[in-house]
């Protein structure tokens, strides 16, 4: 792969950059080239001096330009599909007239690494021709891998990563994503999603780490460390962008970008903690929730953006809006009577950069607001300083192009292995009646269902296109489940529904042909149905019904009617309700959206080359009208189904949070607490013995819960406070230790304070529990 040398120093204009600053940066680059994975801390004094100098020489027009982010589509000729064709007039408008600070996104397809280098070069060449030579910050959605670079490695979506209970895996995947992004010349990634997945019908549920705040926090922080820990100027890092702050994931009607009504105690208990932790972990940037909470659009919410995020959490990084969300304060939310008023509100609330993204209206209105005195110039200086600082920290002022040495970090064979490990660790076995699984490799199998021949369902959103549903965009080497089955069993042992391409598309009638299914089942030992969801992203993924569609259920019924044992593989980002067909399957494997190596991972589990260990990061509902997270309030446990009969089974999901089977069995014993009385500054040690009681080795995830038995606000039944994962050989056992602190006992009280109240608590692991008092 061609390495593109820095062109920066060839350029005539080097702006107002002073010699000593350039010298510092040059020596940093040399060091970075020698030690490509190490971060090189740029002296913050040098950066602050440079920012002041730049700010002093910038016009208001240049400042509002820096706060403007436009879509790539604004500067290219979109009618040219084969390559990225820049339109000189549009380029001139964006990069010279408005001097925008940032550009985002791709064309409708993924670009090759080389194409990206060209795109970045064209943009930066133009930006550097301006008198101040401020480079452009390019932002991209590299979600579960580098979405928009051809042949990049795509990992399972977060919902599957959370099932792995392995933050180290999340961190490693983020680092590979950072390296493949940086290899493409991209340094700012709009990831990770820290939205707490409280509402499984929400179409962005697959992008979440599930329904538990602690799990979201642990995994989210691991992702941020993976993206940033080498230092933003390293070729192995990108600036992360935690999103979407805050309360996006629990809309009233379950649809994308619709109002949420969230009580403050819930916001503070469930939704804010992952963001607070991400700020503490040093996340460079944040993106705002497009929707509203309690009627107030978050983009205009000064309390959340400034009082909480900046002042209480101490966030000093860049606040970027989401797509078109400033003008939507006028066009959709209707809290601003004009687009100009919308700009005033969002800036007043605290945003630094507007993802406009189709025009320059934000810059025009902001300029006008500053000139008229309605927005103070000092206010925009604060945002511009933040933007310039990030550009400097990312090394863009030194070399805004794809960096030497970065391209070799693309597509390394080891990444495929990690994608496979991640997919394997996410696989969650939900049912295994009579130990039907693993299947014999000598078996004859009919593999049917709409996900058998498709790559979209294995990958979900943000996969070489926004929706992930363009099969032609997937690398030729990516296997379908059918291809992986044939590789494992031999083509002669795998029956399928029809010859391709009759069954290629998720909706192809050939996938639902009951007659063909019945006929082809005649000579096989098992029927494996690959069911679930087509690929979808954001609003187009909206559902009115969480049930698995009827045509898939009909297929399951027809399969069961043949009398052959039936296995379901569920490739889905959301828990689609299957209560009525669940009894028809002897085995059920939940694969989520497992990414590039998903087909192999599924096949390895089905045929026993891997012993599954994933556990649910959400409560898998049984009924559409009964969607309840595991950490519901104690009152939700109680049901009065007849006038005088009380039962205590209010939580009755199909499968509970934390559920997942293995091909071996594990037993817990000897749960011990180091104290029965815990004081303010005490640490409570918890130990438990875990034994592999089956006959094969396996990984096992262990979730530890704490319950506060009485509290001034009716408590949750239990809360996840720690998790870990062990590997145990058959028959072996291990003592696992956890340490709990005061903050693991806290809850948010009616005054929105995190408190621990004296009283009784229990710690539980599996079916064991022990009690202690806090005082
Ligand atoms: C999504 C964001 C994404 C942005 C840029 C928006 O529609 O909500 O998650 O980062 O587009 O593509």
mmCIF file of C-alpha atoms in Angstrom, residues 291-429:
data_model
loop_
_atom_site.group_PDB
_atom_site.id
_atom_site.type_symbol
_atom_site.label_atom_id
_atom_site.label_comp_id
_atom_site.label_asym_id
_atom_site.label_seq_id
_atom_site.Cartn_x
_atom_site.Cartn_y
_atom_site.Cartn_z
ATOM 1 C CA UNK A 291 -34.927 14.063 20.479
ATOM 2 C CA UNK A 292 -36.420 15.673 23.548
ATOM 3 C CA UNK A 293 -36.825 14.844 27.207
ATOM 4 C CA UNK A 294 -39.970 16.006 28.955
ATOM 5 C CA UNK A 295 -40.721 18.310 26.028
ATOM 6 C CA UNK A 296 -37.324 20.012 25.966
ATOM 7 C CA UNK A 297 -35.102 19.175 22.951
ATOM 8 C CA UNK A 298 -31.699 18.274 24.329
ATOM 9 C CA UNK A 299 -29.991 20.525 21.779
ATOM 10 C CA UNK A 300 -31.575 23.509 23.499
ATOM 11 C CA UNK A 301 -31.199 22.252 27.041
ATOM 12 C CA UNK A 302 -28.716 24.523 28.780
ATOM 13 C CA UNK A 303 -29.131 22.677 32.053
ATOM 14 C CA UNK A 304 -27.979 19.370 30.525
ATOM 15 C CA UNK A 305 -25.348 20.745 28.145
ATOM 16 C CA UNK A 306 -23.771 23.379 30.306
ATOM 17 C CA UNK A 307 -24.769 23.022 33.963
ATOM 18 C CA UNK A 308 -24.496 19.239 34.078
ATOM 19 C CA UNK A 309 -22.059 18.271 31.325
ATOM 20 C CA UNK A 310 -19.618 21.176 31.550
ATOM 21 C CA UNK A 311 -19.961 22.389 35.109
ATOM 22 C CA UNK A 312 -20.800 19.269 37.107
ATOM 23 C CA UNK A 313 -19.079 16.592 35.039
ATOM 24 C CA UNK A 314 -16.209 18.872 34.009
ATOM 25 C CA UNK A 315 -16.332 18.010 30.289
ATOM 26 C CA UNK A 316 -13.859 20.186 28.396
ATOM 27 C CA UNK A 317 -14.081 18.524 24.987
ATOM 28 C CA UNK A 318 -16.074 19.265 21.880
ATOM 29 C CA UNK A 319 -19.886 19.181 21.873
ATOM 30 C CA UNK A 320 -21.191 18.411 18.379
ATOM 31 C CA UNK A 321 -24.858 18.356 17.445
ATOM 32 C CA UNK A 322 -26.400 15.422 15.702
ATOM 33 C CA UNK A 323 -27.612 15.533 12.098
ATOM 34 C CA UNK A 324 -29.526 18.739 11.258
ATOM 35 C CA UNK A 325 -30.513 19.101 14.875
ATOM 36 C CA UNK A 326 -30.115 22.850 15.191
ATOM 37 C CA UNK A 327 -32.565 23.798 12.471
ATOM 38 C CA UNK A 328 -34.888 21.049 13.670
ATOM 39 C CA UNK A 329 -35.469 23.063 16.841
ATOM 40 C CA UNK A 330 -37.509 25.135 14.394
ATOM 41 C CA UNK A 331 -38.691 22.616 11.776
ATOM 42 C CA UNK A 332 -39.472 19.607 13.976
ATOM 43 C CA UNK A 333 -39.493 20.465 17.661
ATOM 44 C CA UNK A 334 -41.091 23.850 17.126
ATOM 45 C CA UNK A 335 -39.529 25.552 20.088
ATOM 46 C CA UNK A 336 -37.777 28.122 17.881
ATOM 47 C CA UNK A 337 -39.874 30.362 15.700
ATOM 48 C CA UNK A 338 -37.150 30.720 13.062
ATOM 49 C CA UNK A 339 -33.963 28.937 11.992
ATOM 50 C CA UNK A 340 -32.006 31.922 13.312
ATOM 51 C CA UNK A 341 -33.630 31.584 16.721
ATOM 52 C CA UNK A 342 -32.805 27.873 16.621
ATOM 53 C CA UNK A 343 -29.108 28.721 16.194
ATOM 54 C CA UNK A 344 -29.244 31.164 19.080
ATOM 55 C CA UNK A 345 -30.873 28.594 21.350
ATOM 56 C CA UNK A 346 -28.437 25.784 20.550
ATOM 57 C CA UNK A 347 -25.364 28.013 20.944
ATOM 58 C CA UNK A 348 -26.770 29.492 24.113
ATOM 59 C CA UNK A 349 -27.372 25.972 25.452
ATOM 60 C CA UNK A 350 -23.730 25.075 24.856
ATOM 61 C CA UNK A 351 -23.038 23.345 21.518
ATOM 62 C CA UNK A 352 -19.623 23.918 19.920
ATOM 63 C CA UNK A 353 -20.173 22.574 16.414
ATOM 64 C CA UNK A 354 -23.285 22.137 14.318
ATOM 65 C CA UNK A 355 -23.636 19.090 12.067
ATOM 66 C CA UNK A 356 -25.671 21.322 9.789
ATOM 67 C CA UNK A 357 -25.096 19.336 7.438
ATOM 68 C CA UNK A 358 -26.614 20.271 4.027
ATOM 69 C CA UNK A 359 -25.966 24.005 3.814
ATOM 70 C CA UNK A 360 -24.274 26.944 5.498
ATOM 71 C CA UNK A 361 -27.318 28.446 7.197
ATOM 72 C CA UNK A 362 -25.875 27.831 10.660
ATOM 73 C CA UNK A 363 -22.804 29.932 9.848
ATOM 74 C CA UNK A 364 -24.904 32.725 8.302
ATOM 75 C CA UNK A 365 -27.250 32.942 11.269
ATOM 76 C CA UNK A 366 -24.513 32.719 13.846
ATOM 77 C CA UNK A 367 -22.546 35.454 12.117
ATOM 78 C CA UNK A 368 -25.598 37.648 12.185
ATOM 79 C CA UNK A 369 -26.258 36.857 15.853
ATOM 80 C CA UNK A 370 -22.706 37.770 16.826
ATOM 81 C CA UNK A 371 -22.760 40.951 14.775
ATOM 82 C CA UNK A 372 -26.057 42.011 16.326
ATOM 83 C CA UNK A 373 -24.685 41.296 19.797
ATOM 84 C CA UNK A 374 -27.270 38.606 20.555
ATOM 85 C CA UNK A 375 -24.478 36.078 20.885
ATOM 86 C CA UNK A 376 -21.360 37.224 22.585
ATOM 87 C CA UNK A 377 -18.085 36.824 20.662
ATOM 88 C CA UNK A 378 -16.436 35.463 23.810
ATOM 89 C CA UNK A 379 -19.013 32.663 23.760
ATOM 90 C CA UNK A 380 -18.030 31.551 20.266
ATOM 91 C CA UNK A 381 -14.347 31.971 21.092
ATOM 92 C CA UNK A 382 -14.778 29.290 23.743
ATOM 93 C CA UNK A 383 -16.136 26.844 21.166
ATOM 94 C CA UNK A 384 -13.568 27.729 18.532
ATOM 95 C CA UNK A 385 -10.762 27.239 21.048
ATOM 96 C CA UNK A 386 -12.105 23.764 21.807
ATOM 97 C CA UNK A 387 -12.251 22.888 18.093
ATOM 98 C CA UNK A 388 -8.742 24.182 17.420
ATOM 99 C CA UNK A 389 -7.405 22.375 20.477
ATOM 100 C CA UNK A 390 -8.818 19.077 19.262
ATOM 101 C CA UNK A 391 -7.302 19.603 15.823
ATOM 102 C CA UNK A 392 -3.936 20.271 17.397
ATOM 103 C CA UNK A 393 -4.162 17.306 19.743
ATOM 104 C CA UNK A 394 -4.981 15.085 16.786
ATOM 105 C CA UNK A 395 -1.852 16.306 15.044
ATOM 106 C CA UNK A 396 -3.808 17.836 12.167
ATOM 107 C CA UNK A 397 -1.902 21.096 12.255
ATOM 108 C CA UNK A 398 1.237 19.154 11.643
ATOM 109 C CA UNK A 399 0.003 16.762 9.011
ATOM 110 C CA UNK A 400 -3.642 16.838 8.012
ATOM 111 C CA UNK A 401 -3.264 14.034 5.449
ATOM 112 C CA UNK A 402 -3.270 10.288 5.854
ATOM 113 C CA UNK A 403 -0.176 9.719 7.957
ATOM 114 C CA UNK A 404 2.916 7.800 6.937
ATOM 115 C CA UNK A 405 2.918 4.386 8.563
ATOM 116 C CA UNK A 406 -0.818 4.397 9.266
ATOM 117 C CA UNK A 407 -1.938 2.539 6.147
ATOM 118 C CA UNK A 408 -0.034 -0.608 7.046
ATOM 119 C CA UNK A 409 -2.335 -0.932 10.058
ATOM 120 C CA UNK A 410 -5.260 -1.709 7.783
ATOM 121 C CA UNK A 411 -6.612 -5.233 7.338
ATOM 122 C CA UNK A 412 -4.089 -7.179 9.386
ATOM 123 C CA UNK A 413 -4.904 -10.924 9.650
ATOM 124 C CA UNK A 414 -4.994 -10.640 13.462
ATOM 125 C CA UNK A 415 -8.063 -8.409 13.204
ATOM 126 C CA UNK A 416 -10.042 -11.222 11.640
ATOM 127 C CA UNK A 417 -9.159 -13.410 14.591
ATOM 128 C CA UNK A 418 -10.344 -10.773 17.040
ATOM 129 C CA UNK A 419 -13.575 -10.333 15.075
ATOM 130 C CA UNK A 420 -14.043 -14.103 15.315
ATOM 131 C CA UNK A 421 -13.250 -14.167 19.042
ATOM 132 C CA UNK A 422 -15.707 -11.334 19.626
ATOM 133 C CA UNK A 423 -18.438 -13.061 17.624
ATOM 134 C CA UNK A 424 -17.783 -16.338 19.457
ATOM 135 C CA UNK A 425 -17.849 -14.696 22.865
ATOM 136 C CA UNK A 426 -21.135 -12.976 22.077
ATOM 137 C CA UNK A 427 -23.000 -16.154 21.021
ATOM 138 C CA UNK A 428 -25.791 -16.757 23.526
ATOM 139 C CA UNK A 429 -27.364 -20.188 23.766
#
